[in-house]
Amino acid sequence: MSPNPTRRHLLKMAATTAALAATGCRNETLEMFVNTRLQEMDPAQLARRLAALERRYSEQFDREVTVAGTPALPDVVFGYGLDLSRCNGNRACVYACIEENNQSRGSASGDDARAIHWITVLEMDEARGVDLDHSDPYYDSETVPAPGKHYFPVQCQQCENAPCVKVCPVKATWAEDDGIVVVDYDHCIGCRCCVAACPYGARHFNWSEPRLPADELNPTTHVLGNRPRPQGVVEKCTFCIQRTRAGKFPACHDACPTGARVFGNLLDPNSAIRQLIARKRVFIFKSELNTLPRFFYFYG
Amino acid sequence: MGACTHEEPALHDAHLALARPVAVSLDADGVVAAKPPPLSEGVFPCSRCHLGGDADQDGAGPDGAPTLAHAAHGRKGLECEDCHFEDEEQEAPSIPTFDVCEECHDDLSADSERARAYFDATRQEDGTYAFPKRWRTQDVEPAHGAHWDADVECESCHGAATDNAFTKPRSVPLMERCVGCHVAEEAPNECATCHRETTEKMHAFTLHHAEEQRGCLDCHDAEDRDTLRLANGEPVSFEASYRLCGQCHGPKLRDWRLGLHGKRSGEWNGRQEYLLCAHCHDPHRPRHDPVEPLPAPPRPEDAR
């Protein structure tokens, strides 16, 4: 009777590991090999992992890439506001996001339809208000706003009660202390339960090997955000974690030509986002699902 | 005043120079402290074209070049038509050629210092003289014939010739002087009546901003075209134009101060830059034109 193939595979791996260790292989390679979860790492481990990732990406893209592991700022929970009366559907946010966050421009084999967009702008009838049954993300009019239409950008709502986090079988996704829901790309097994659980269509799966030309790469990355992703993992909007934890606004906020976007710290009563919630009538998307989004829509 | 047209390309540049983001800080109430750039020399002043105030007719012009001493000529007993009309058949006054000047100024070395400076400043390389028509908006060519037909005297527009000398007000009227008379005499009062060579040239615009209720001087200061004015007459600089806009758009001004209207960039927890109303909205035509959207996302069914 032939040996169990799985068992044989496991033995082979164990032997390789032992061999790597015996030949004086760098610790970080071993750590990456056994895949410790980012959440469980001590600071020294994390620093080694970041350095290893920087080396890997710099080599892969033949240019200097930084991978930050900046933790959440104390006393900060991020909130986002979006003025639906000012959004004109020009999609500047969508493409600023793609460039900032290193989304796949299509499959490595050249299929542009595999491109990933973290922001979806829905075109809706003015007469119907916010009505998903009559919305169109593929609108293609020559100019916007088209007569009788209004626009509804959707991205990750950074829910306080996030269904995507609950369904993950391997705890590869979680909410950080500043409210940002992140994915550990090294630990995601690609089961796509979270994609199915998210009521906002905000999670995206790398069905194919991503295509990210080196000259289009944003080399300033965060380990939980816009670092290049492999095939087979889920990714999502992180409120530009690499920017916002460094004090900057998210890329979509800066790109919006109509100034429809408001961003700030929900714990700071003087922040624009708190002023927004205090003074405007805001609503959250699909409030009946009790997901408690930190993304607030309003009509300015 | 209805539709207003404008052909001055330099004003366009001034607007562009103003359209830079402005550094501000937030005070404890979340209110922005406005610190926009001054209307520096690099910015084209409106008064270059739209004269206002009480400029010295016999002093230096706005570009620093000397101007003709009209009053000195008047004191010598000269009449307007002595220099500005070659003969009685001429229908409109003209800028005289040097031949006319030479009738009196036949020996420049014997002239006053002021006269010599003026000739020096206007002498061209080929020895001729180019006397600038400095004191007028460049697109206004008054129909002198029509004014004479209406029995309007020279002095009505160009100043009282007391003691046969030009005195203030200036020898070329401010626009509101024209408008005041046109209104009183029920003469045609459309902008295009005087500002004729407008629409074909450069940056022509039409006022589409509550034009039924409002006109140019509801926002622009008649006396000083480098400033704006509130409804109560208080002058306001272009840098603080949001105060002017806020007279009608109060809730928007409140939202803008809080960061809920308009665009801010910089740091969410630190230094921010904001844009003034006029950076995004053309104040003469505030509604935005439709724009071309960026490409739609791919459809999943198109994936291979």
Coordinates of C-alpha atoms in Angstrom, one line a residue:
Chain A
M1 CA 0.0 0.0 0.0
S2 CA 1.4 3.3 -1.1
P3 CA 1.9 5.9 1.6
N4 CA -0.8 8.6 2.0
P5 CA 0.1 11.4 -0.4
T6 CA -0.9 14.1 2.0
R7 CA 1.3 12.6 4.7
R8 CA 4.2 12.3 2.3
H9 CA 3.7 16.0 1.4
L10 CA 3.8 17.0 5.0
L11 CA 6.9 15.0 5.7
K12 CA 8.6 16.6 2.7
M13 CA 7.7 20.0 4.0
A14 CA 9.0 19.2 7.5
A15 CA 12.3 18.0 6.0
T16 CA 12.6 21.1 3.9
T17 CA 12.0 23.2 7.0
A18 CA 14.6 21.3 8.9
A19 CA 17.0 21.6 6.0
L20 CA 16.5 25.4 5.8
A21 CA 17.1 25.8 9.5
A22 CA 20.1 23.6 9.4
T23 CA 21.7 25.5 6.5
G24 CA 21.5 28.7 8.4
C25 CA 18.6 30.2 6.5
R26 CA 17.4 33.6 7.7
N27 CA 14.8 33.6 10.5
E28 CA 12.4 35.8 8.6
T29 CA 12.1 33.3 5.7
L30 CA 11.3 30.6 8.2
E31 CA 8.7 32.9 9.9
M32 CA 7.1 33.7 6.6
F33 CA 7.2 30.0 5.8
V34 CA 5.3 29.0 8.9
N35 CA 3.0 32.1 8.5
T36 CA 2.6 33.6 11.9
R37 CA -0.6 35.8 12.0
L38 CA 0.1 39.5 11.9
Q39 CA -2.2 40.0 14.8
E40 CA -0.2 37.7 17.0
M41 CA 3.2 39.0 16.2
D42 CA 5.3 40.8 18.8
P43 CA 7.0 44.1 17.6
A44 CA 10.3 42.4 16.8
Q45 CA 8.6 39.8 14.7
L46 CA 6.5 42.4 12.9
A47 CA 9.6 44.5 12.1
R48 CA 11.3 41.4 10.7
R49 CA 8.3 40.6 8.6
L50 CA 8.0 44.2 7.3
A51 CA 11.7 44.2 6.3
A52 CA 11.3 40.9 4.6
L53 CA 8.3 42.1 2.7
E54 CA 10.1 45.3 1.7
R55 CA 13.0 43.2 0.3
R56 CA 10.6 40.9 -1.6
Y57 CA 8.6 43.7 -3.2
S58 CA 11.7 45.8 -4.0
E59 CA 13.1 42.9 -5.8
Q60 CA 9.9 42.0 -7.5
F61 CA 9.2 45.5 -8.8
D62 CA 12.9 46.5 -9.2
R63 CA 12.3 49.7 -7.2
E64 CA 12.3 50.7 -3.6
V65 CA 9.1 49.8 -1.8
T66 CA 8.3 50.6 1.8
V67 CA 5.9 48.5 3.9
A68 CA 4.8 50.2 7.1
G69 CA 3.1 48.6 10.0
T70 CA 1.9 51.8 11.6
P71 CA -0.5 50.8 14.4
A72 CA -3.8 52.6 15.1
L73 CA -3.4 56.1 16.6
P74 CA -4.7 56.4 20.1
D75 CA -8.1 58.0 20.7
V76 CA -9.0 57.8 17.0
V77 CA -11.9 56.2 15.2
F78 CA -12.2 57.1 11.6
G79 CA -15.5 58.2 10.1
Y80 CA -16.4 59.2 6.6
G81 CA -19.1 61.4 5.2
L82 CA -20.3 61.8 1.6
D83 CA -22.6 64.5 0.2
L84 CA -24.9 62.8 -2.3
S85 CA -26.2 66.1 -3.5
R86 CA -22.7 67.1 -4.7
C87 CA -21.4 63.8 -6.1
N88 CA -21.6 64.1 -9.9
G89 CA -20.6 60.6 -10.8
N90 CA -17.3 61.5 -12.4
R91 CA -15.5 58.4 -10.9
A92 CA -12.3 60.4 -10.0
C93 CA -12.4 58.7 -6.6
V94 CA -12.5 55.2 -8.2
Y95 CA -9.3 55.7 -10.2
A96 CA -7.4 57.7 -7.5
C97 CA -8.2 54.7 -5.2
I98 CA -6.8 52.2 -7.7
E99 CA -3.6 54.1 -8.1
E100 CA -3.1 54.7 -4.4
N101 CA -3.9 51.2 -3.3
N102 CA -2.2 49.1 -6.0
Q103 CA -5.3 47.3 -7.2
S104 CA -4.9 44.8 -10.0
R105 CA -5.3 46.5 -13.4
G106 CA -6.4 43.2 -14.8
S107 CA -5.1 39.7 -14.8
A108 CA -1.4 39.1 -15.4
S109 CA -2.5 37.1 -18.5
G110 CA -4.0 40.3 -20.0
D111 CA -7.7 40.1 -19.1
D112 CA -8.7 43.7 -18.3
A113 CA -12.1 42.5 -17.1
R114 CA -10.3 41.1 -14.0
A115 CA -9.4 44.7 -12.9
I116 CA -10.5 45.4 -9.3
H117 CA -12.2 48.6 -8.2
W118 CA -12.7 49.2 -4.5
I119 CA -15.2 52.0 -5.0
T120 CA -18.4 51.5 -7.0
V121 CA -20.4 54.5 -8.1
L122 CA -24.0 53.6 -8.6
E123 CA -26.2 55.7 -11.0
M124 CA -29.8 56.0 -9.7
D125 CA -32.9 57.7 -10.8
E126 CA -33.5 61.0 -9.1
A127 CA -37.2 60.2 -9.0
R128 CA -36.6 57.0 -7.1
G129 CA -34.1 58.2 -4.6
V130 CA -31.7 55.6 -3.2
D131 CA -33.1 52.5 -4.9
L132 CA -30.6 49.7 -5.5
D133 CA -33.1 47.7 -7.6
H134 CA -32.8 50.5 -10.2
S135 CA -29.2 51.3 -9.9
D136 CA -26.4 50.9 -12.5
P137 CA -22.7 50.8 -11.8
Y138 CA -21.8 50.5 -15.5
Y139 CA -23.3 53.9 -16.6
D140 CA -21.4 55.2 -19.6
S141 CA -23.0 58.5 -20.5
E142 CA -20.9 61.1 -22.3
T143 CA -21.2 63.6 -19.5
V144 CA -22.3 63.4 -15.9
P145 CA -24.5 64.2 -14.1
A146 CA -26.9 62.7 -16.7
P147 CA -30.3 64.4 -16.7
G148 CA -32.6 62.9 -14.1
K149 CA -29.9 60.8 -12.4
H150 CA -28.0 61.0 -9.2
Y151 CA -24.9 59.1 -8.0
F152 CA -24.2 57.0 -5.0
P153 CA -20.6 55.9 -4.4
V154 CA -20.2 52.7 -2.3
Q155 CA -17.0 51.5 -0.7
C156 CA -16.2 49.6 2.5
Q157 CA -18.4 51.1 5.3
Q158 CA -16.0 50.0 8.0
C159 CA -18.9 48.5 10.0
E160 CA -18.7 48.4 13.7
N161 CA -20.7 45.2 13.6
A162 CA -19.1 43.8 10.5
P163 CA -20.6 40.6 9.0
C164 CA -17.4 40.0 7.0
V165 CA -15.3 39.7 10.1
K166 CA -17.8 37.3 11.8
V167 CA -17.8 34.8 8.9
C168 CA -14.1 34.5 8.4
P169 CA -13.2 30.9 9.3
V170 CA -9.5 31.6 9.9
K171 CA -9.7 35.1 11.5
A172 CA -7.7 36.6 8.6
T173 CA -9.8 39.8 8.8
W174 CA -10.6 42.0 11.8
A175 CA -11.4 45.6 12.9
E176 CA -8.5 47.6 14.1
D177 CA -8.8 49.9 17.1
D178 CA -9.4 52.9 14.8
G179 CA -12.3 51.1 13.2
I180 CA -10.6 50.1 10.0
V181 CA -11.5 46.6 8.9
V182 CA -8.3 45.0 7.5
V183 CA -7.3 41.7 5.9
D184 CA -4.1 39.7 6.6
Y185 CA -3.3 38.8 3.0
D186 CA -0.8 36.1 4.2
H187 CA -3.5 34.4 6.2
C188 CA -6.5 34.7 3.9
I189 CA -7.4 31.3 2.5
G190 CA -9.6 32.7 -0.3
C191 CA -12.8 31.0 0.8
R192 CA -14.7 34.2 -0.1
C193 CA -17.2 33.8 2.8
C194 CA -16.6 37.5 3.6
V195 CA -17.4 38.5 0.0
A196 CA -20.7 36.8 0.3
A197 CA -21.4 38.2 3.8
C198 CA -20.7 41.9 3.0
P199 CA -24.0 43.6 2.1
Y200 CA -22.2 46.4 0.4
G201 CA -20.2 44.5 -2.2
A202 CA -17.1 46.1 -0.8
R203 CA -14.9 43.0 -0.7
H204 CA -13.1 41.9 -3.9
F205 CA -11.3 38.6 -4.7
N206 CA -8.2 38.2 -6.7
W207 CA -9.5 35.6 -9.1
S208 CA -6.3 35.7 -11.2
E209 CA -2.7 36.7 -10.7
P210 CA -2.9 40.5 -10.3
R211 CA -1.3 42.8 -13.0
L212 CA 0.5 45.7 -11.4
P213 CA 3.1 47.4 -13.7
A214 CA 6.1 48.5 -11.7
D215 CA 5.8 52.1 -13.0
E216 CA 2.2 52.3 -11.7
L217 CA 3.1 50.8 -8.3
N218 CA 2.6 53.1 -5.3
P219 CA 5.7 52.2 -3.4
T220 CA 4.5 53.7 -0.1
T221 CA 2.5 50.8 1.4
H222 CA 1.1 49.4 4.6
V223 CA 1.2 45.8 5.5
L224 CA -2.6 45.8 6.2
G225 CA -3.4 48.0 3.2
N226 CA -2.1 48.6 -0.2
R227 CA 0.9 46.3 -0.4
P228 CA 0.8 44.2 -3.5
R229 CA -1.5 41.2 -3.1
P230 CA -1.1 37.7 -4.5
Q231 CA -3.7 35.7 -6.4
G232 CA -6.4 34.0 -4.2
V233 CA -6.9 36.6 -1.5
V234 CA -9.6 39.1 -0.7
E235 CA -9.0 42.8 -0.5
K236 CA -11.0 45.9 0.4
C237 CA -11.0 49.6 1.1
T238 CA -9.1 50.5 4.3
F239 CA -9.8 54.2 4.3
C240 CA -6.2 54.4 2.9
I241 CA -4.7 53.0 6.1
Q242 CA -1.2 54.0 4.9
R243 CA -2.3 57.6 4.4
T244 CA -4.8 58.2 7.2
R245 CA -2.5 56.7 10.0
A246 CA 0.1 59.2 8.7
G247 CA -2.3 62.1 9.1
K248 CA -3.3 62.4 5.4
F249 CA -6.8 62.2 4.0
P250 CA -7.8 59.2 2.0
A251 CA -7.0 59.3 -1.7
C252 CA -10.6 59.4 -2.7
H253 CA -11.2 62.4 -0.5
D254 CA -8.4 64.3 -2.1
A255 CA -9.4 63.3 -5.6
C256 CA -13.0 64.3 -5.4
P257 CA -13.3 67.4 -7.6
T258 CA -16.6 68.4 -6.1
G259 CA -15.5 68.2 -2.5
A260 CA -18.3 65.9 -1.7
R261 CA -16.3 63.9 0.8
V262 CA -15.8 64.6 4.5
F263 CA -13.3 62.7 6.7
G264 CA -12.2 62.8 10.3
N265 CA -11.9 61.4 13.8
L266 CA -15.3 60.4 15.2
L267 CA -13.9 60.8 18.8
D268 CA -13.0 64.5 18.2
P269 CA -16.0 66.7 18.7
N270 CA -14.5 69.4 16.6
S271 CA -13.7 67.3 13.6
A272 CA -15.6 67.9 10.4
I273 CA -17.2 64.4 10.5
R274 CA -18.6 65.1 14.0
Q275 CA -19.9 68.5 12.9
L276 CA -21.5 66.8 10.0
I277 CA -23.3 64.2 12.2
A278 CA -24.4 66.9 14.6
R279 CA -25.7 69.4 12.1
K280 CA -26.8 67.5 9.0
R281 CA -29.3 64.8 8.6
V282 CA -27.1 61.8 7.8
F283 CA -28.1 58.3 7.0
I284 CA -26.2 55.0 6.9
F285 CA -26.6 52.5 4.1
K286 CA -28.8 49.5 4.8
S287 CA -29.3 50.5 8.4
E288 CA -31.9 47.7 8.8
L289 CA -29.0 45.2 8.8
N290 CA -27.5 46.6 12.0
T291 CA -24.0 46.6 10.6
L292 CA -23.4 50.0 12.2
P293 CA -21.3 51.6 9.4
R294 CA -18.9 54.4 10.0
F295 CA -19.7 55.8 6.6
F296 CA -22.4 58.5 6.6
Y297 CA -24.3 59.8 3.6
F298 CA -26.0 63.1 3.6
Y299 CA -27.5 65.7 1.4
G300 CA -25.7 69.0 1.8
Chain B
M1 CA -27.4 95.8 -16.1
G2 CA -28.3 92.3 -17.4
A3 CA -25.7 90.5 -19.5
C4 CA -22.2 91.8 -19.0
T5 CA -19.4 90.9 -21.2
H6 CA -15.7 91.1 -20.6
E7 CA -12.8 90.8 -22.9
E8 CA -9.9 91.4 -20.6
P9 CA -7.7 88.3 -20.7
A10 CA -5.5 89.7 -17.9
L11 CA -8.4 89.3 -15.5
H12 CA -8.5 85.7 -16.4
D13 CA -4.9 85.4 -15.3
A14 CA -5.7 87.2 -12.1
H15 CA -8.4 84.7 -11.3
L16 CA -6.0 81.8 -12.1
A17 CA -3.4 83.3 -9.8
L18 CA -6.1 83.5 -7.1
A19 CA -7.1 79.9 -7.7
R20 CA -4.3 78.5 -5.5
P21 CA -5.1 76.5 -2.5
V22 CA -4.8 78.5 0.6
A23 CA -3.2 77.5 3.9
V24 CA -5.4 77.9 6.9
S25 CA -5.5 76.8 10.5
L26 CA -8.5 75.7 12.4
D27 CA -9.3 77.5 15.7
A28 CA -11.0 76.0 18.6
D29 CA -14.4 76.4 17.1
G30 CA -13.4 74.7 13.9
V31 CA -13.6 78.0 12.1
V32 CA -11.1 78.7 9.5
A33 CA -8.8 81.7 9.8
A34 CA -8.5 83.1 6.4
K35 CA -4.9 83.7 5.3
P36 CA -5.0 83.8 1.6
P37 CA -2.3 85.3 -0.6
P38 CA -2.4 89.0 -1.1
L39 CA -3.2 90.5 -4.4
S40 CA 0.5 90.9 -5.0
E41 CA 2.2 92.5 -7.9
G42 CA 2.2 89.2 -9.6
V43 CA -1.6 89.4 -9.8
F44 CA -3.0 91.6 -12.4
P45 CA -5.0 94.4 -10.6
C46 CA -8.5 95.0 -11.9
S47 CA -7.7 98.7 -11.9
R48 CA -5.3 98.3 -14.8
C49 CA -8.4 98.2 -16.9
H50 CA -11.3 99.4 -14.7
L51 CA -10.2 102.7 -13.4
G52 CA -11.7 103.8 -10.2
G53 CA -11.0 106.1 -7.3
D54 CA -9.4 109.5 -7.7
A55 CA -6.3 109.0 -9.7
D56 CA -4.1 112.0 -10.3
Q57 CA -4.9 113.1 -13.9
D58 CA -1.6 114.9 -14.2
G59 CA 0.5 112.4 -12.3
A60 CA 1.9 109.1 -13.2
G61 CA -0.3 106.5 -14.7
P62 CA -0.9 103.1 -13.2
D63 CA 2.1 101.7 -15.0
G64 CA 4.3 104.5 -13.7
A65 CA 4.7 106.3 -17.0
P66 CA 4.2 110.0 -17.0
T67 CA 0.8 111.3 -18.3
L68 CA 0.1 114.4 -20.3
A69 CA -0.4 117.5 -18.1
H70 CA -3.9 118.4 -19.5
A71 CA -4.4 121.0 -16.8
A72 CA -1.3 122.9 -17.8
H73 CA -2.6 123.0 -21.4
G74 CA -5.9 124.3 -20.2
R75 CA -4.3 127.0 -18.2
K76 CA -2.5 128.2 -21.3
G77 CA -6.0 128.8 -22.8
L78 CA -6.2 125.8 -25.1
E79 CA -9.6 124.2 -25.9
C80 CA -10.2 120.5 -26.4
E81 CA -10.6 120.8 -30.1
D82 CA -7.3 122.7 -30.5
C83 CA -5.5 119.4 -30.1
H84 CA -8.1 116.7 -30.5
F85 CA -9.7 117.8 -33.7
E86 CA -7.7 118.3 -36.9
D87 CA -10.5 120.2 -38.6
E88 CA -14.2 120.9 -38.2
E89 CA -15.2 118.0 -40.4
Q90 CA -13.7 115.4 -37.9
E91 CA -16.5 113.5 -36.3
A92 CA -14.8 112.2 -33.2
P93 CA -11.9 113.5 -31.2
S94 CA -8.6 111.8 -31.7
I95 CA -5.2 111.5 -30.1
P96 CA -3.1 114.1 -31.8
T97 CA 0.0 113.4 -33.7
F98 CA 3.3 115.0 -32.8
D99 CA 2.8 117.5 -35.6
V100 CA 0.1 119.0 -33.5
C101 CA 2.3 119.2 -30.5
E102 CA 5.1 120.6 -32.5
E103 CA 3.1 123.7 -33.3
C104 CA 3.9 124.8 -29.8
H105 CA 6.6 122.5 -28.7
D106 CA 9.0 123.4 -31.5
D107 CA 12.1 123.5 -29.2
L108 CA 12.0 120.6 -26.7
S109 CA 15.1 121.8 -25.0
A110 CA 13.3 125.0 -24.0
D111 CA 10.3 123.0 -22.6
S112 CA 9.6 122.3 -19.0
E113 CA 11.0 119.3 -17.3
R114 CA 7.6 117.7 -17.2
A115 CA 7.0 118.1 -20.9
R116 CA 10.4 116.7 -21.8
A117 CA 9.8 113.7 -19.5
Y118 CA 6.5 113.0 -21.3
F119 CA 8.1 113.2 -24.8
D120 CA 11.0 111.1 -23.7
A121 CA 8.7 108.4 -22.4
T122 CA 6.6 108.3 -25.5
R123 CA 9.3 108.6 -28.1
Q124 CA 9.6 105.5 -30.3
E125 CA 12.9 104.0 -31.7
D126 CA 12.1 105.4 -35.1
G127 CA 11.8 109.0 -33.7
T128 CA 8.0 109.1 -33.8
Y129 CA 5.7 109.4 -30.8
A130 CA 3.1 107.1 -29.5
F131 CA 0.8 108.8 -27.1
P132 CA -1.0 106.2 -25.1
K133 CA -4.7 106.1 -24.7
R134 CA -4.1 105.1 -21.1
W135 CA -7.2 106.4 -19.4
R136 CA -9.9 104.2 -20.7
T137 CA -11.1 100.7 -20.8
Q138 CA -9.7 99.3 -24.0
D139 CA -13.0 98.1 -25.3
V140 CA -15.0 101.3 -25.0
E141 CA -15.2 103.6 -28.0
P142 CA -17.7 106.2 -27.0
A143 CA -19.9 107.3 -29.9
H144 CA -19.1 110.9 -29.8
G145 CA -21.5 111.7 -32.6
A146 CA -24.4 110.2 -30.8
H147 CA -23.6 112.3 -27.7
W148 CA -23.4 115.5 -29.7
D149 CA -26.7 114.7 -31.5
A150 CA -28.1 114.5 -28.0
D151 CA -26.6 117.9 -27.1
V152 CA -24.2 116.5 -24.6
E153 CA -21.4 118.9 -24.0
C154 CA -17.8 117.8 -23.7
E155 CA -17.7 118.9 -20.1
S156 CA -20.6 116.6 -19.2
C157 CA -18.3 113.7 -19.5
H158 CA -14.8 115.0 -19.4
G159 CA -15.1 117.3 -16.5
A160 CA -16.0 120.9 -15.8
A161 CA -13.6 123.1 -17.8
T162 CA -13.4 125.7 -15.0
D163 CA -10.9 128.3 -15.8
N164 CA -10.6 126.4 -19.1
A165 CA -8.5 123.8 -17.3
F166 CA -9.2 120.2 -16.8
T167 CA -10.2 119.6 -13.2
K168 CA -11.6 116.7 -11.4
P169 CA -13.5 114.6 -12.0
R170 CA -11.2 113.0 -14.4
S171 CA -11.1 113.8 -18.1
V172 CA -12.4 110.3 -19.0
P173 CA -15.5 109.4 -17.1
L174 CA -15.9 106.5 -14.7
M175 CA -18.3 104.0 -15.9
E176 CA -20.9 104.8 -13.3
R177 CA -20.8 108.4 -14.6
C178 CA -21.8 107.0 -18.0
V179 CA -24.4 104.8 -16.4
G180 CA -25.9 107.5 -14.2
C181 CA -26.4 109.8 -17.2
H182 CA -27.7 107.0 -19.4
V183 CA -30.2 106.1 -16.7
A184 CA -31.3 109.7 -16.1
E185 CA -31.6 110.4 -19.8
E186 CA -33.2 107.1 -20.6
A187 CA -30.4 106.4 -23.1
P188 CA -29.6 102.7 -24.0
N189 CA -28.0 101.2 -21.0
E190 CA -27.0 97.7 -22.0
C191 CA -23.3 96.9 -21.3
A192 CA -22.9 96.2 -25.0
T193 CA -24.0 99.7 -25.8
C194 CA -20.5 100.9 -24.8
H195 CA -18.5 97.7 -24.5
R196 CA -18.8 96.7 -28.1
E197 CA -15.8 94.7 -29.2
T198 CA -16.6 92.1 -26.6
T199 CA -17.8 88.7 -27.5
E200 CA -15.5 87.9 -30.3
K201 CA -12.4 88.5 -28.2
M202 CA -10.8 86.4 -25.6
H203 CA -12.7 85.6 -22.4
A204 CA -16.2 86.6 -23.0
F205 CA -18.7 85.7 -20.3
T206 CA -22.3 86.1 -19.6
L207 CA -23.7 86.8 -16.2
H208 CA -25.8 83.8 -15.2
H209 CA -26.0 84.4 -11.5
A210 CA -29.5 85.7 -10.5
E211 CA -29.0 88.2 -13.4
E212 CA -32.7 89.2 -13.2
Q213 CA -32.1 90.7 -9.8
R214 CA -28.5 91.7 -9.8
G215 CA -25.8 93.6 -11.7
C216 CA -22.1 94.1 -11.7
L217 CA -22.0 96.8 -9.0
D218 CA -23.9 94.6 -6.5
C219 CA -20.6 92.8 -5.9
H220 CA -17.9 95.0 -7.5
D221 CA -17.0 98.3 -5.9
A222 CA -17.7 101.2 -8.3
E223 CA -14.9 103.3 -6.8
D224 CA -12.2 100.6 -6.5
R225 CA -12.3 97.7 -8.9
D226 CA -9.7 95.8 -6.9
T227 CA -12.2 95.3 -4.1
L228 CA -15.7 93.9 -3.7
R229 CA -18.5 95.4 -1.7
L230 CA -21.1 94.1 0.6
A231 CA -24.7 95.1 0.3
N232 CA -24.2 97.6 3.1
G233 CA -21.3 99.2 1.2
E234 CA -18.5 97.8 3.3
P235 CA -15.5 97.0 1.1
V236 CA -14.4 93.4 1.0
S237 CA -11.2 92.1 -0.5
F238 CA -11.2 89.4 -3.1
E239 CA -9.5 87.1 -0.6
A240 CA -12.5 87.4 1.7
S241 CA -15.0 87.0 -1.1
Y242 CA -16.8 84.3 0.9
R243 CA -18.3 87.1 3.1
L244 CA -19.9 88.5 -0.1
C245 CA -21.2 85.2 -1.3
G246 CA -22.5 84.5 2.2
Q247 CA -24.8 87.4 2.1
C248 CA -27.2 85.3 0.0
H249 CA -25.8 81.8 0.6
G250 CA -25.7 81.9 4.4
P251 CA -26.2 78.1 5.1
K252 CA -23.5 77.3 2.6
L253 CA -21.2 79.7 4.3
R254 CA -21.9 78.1 7.6
D255 CA -21.2 74.6 6.2
W256 CA -18.0 75.8 4.5
R257 CA -16.7 77.2 7.7
L258 CA -17.3 73.8 9.3
G259 CA -15.7 71.9 6.5
L260 CA -18.9 70.4 5.2
H261 CA -19.0 72.4 2.0
G262 CA -16.1 73.0 -0.3
K263 CA -12.9 71.1 -0.6
R264 CA -10.2 70.7 2.0
S265 CA -6.9 69.0 1.6
G266 CA -3.9 68.5 3.8
E267 CA -4.1 66.6 7.0
W268 CA -7.3 65.4 8.7
N269 CA -5.7 66.1 12.2
G270 CA -3.5 69.1 11.3
R271 CA -2.8 71.7 8.8
Q272 CA -5.5 72.0 6.1
E273 CA -5.9 73.9 2.9
Y274 CA -9.2 75.1 1.7
L275 CA -10.6 76.7 -1.4
L276 CA -12.7 79.9 -1.6
C277 CA -16.1 79.9 -3.2
A278 CA -14.7 81.4 -6.4
H279 CA -12.0 78.8 -6.7
C280 CA -14.7 76.2 -7.7
H281 CA -17.7 78.3 -8.7
D282 CA -17.2 80.9 -11.5
P283 CA -18.9 83.9 -9.6
H284 CA -20.5 85.1 -12.9
R285 CA -21.8 81.6 -13.7
P286 CA -21.7 79.5 -10.6
R287 CA -23.4 76.4 -11.9
H288 CA -20.9 73.7 -13.0
D289 CA -20.9 72.3 -16.5
P290 CA -21.4 68.5 -16.9
V291 CA -18.1 66.6 -17.0
E292 CA -16.9 63.5 -18.8
P293 CA -16.9 60.5 -16.4
L294 CA -13.9 58.1 -16.2
P295 CA -14.5 54.6 -17.6
A296 CA -17.0 52.2 -16.1
P297 CA -15.8 49.2 -14.2
P298 CA -15.5 45.9 -16.0
R299 CA -18.5 43.5 -16.1
P300 CA -17.8 40.2 -14.4
E301 CA -19.4 38.3 -17.3
D302 CA -16.7 39.8 -19.6
A303 CA -13.9 38.0 -17.7
R304 CA -12.3 35.1 -19.6

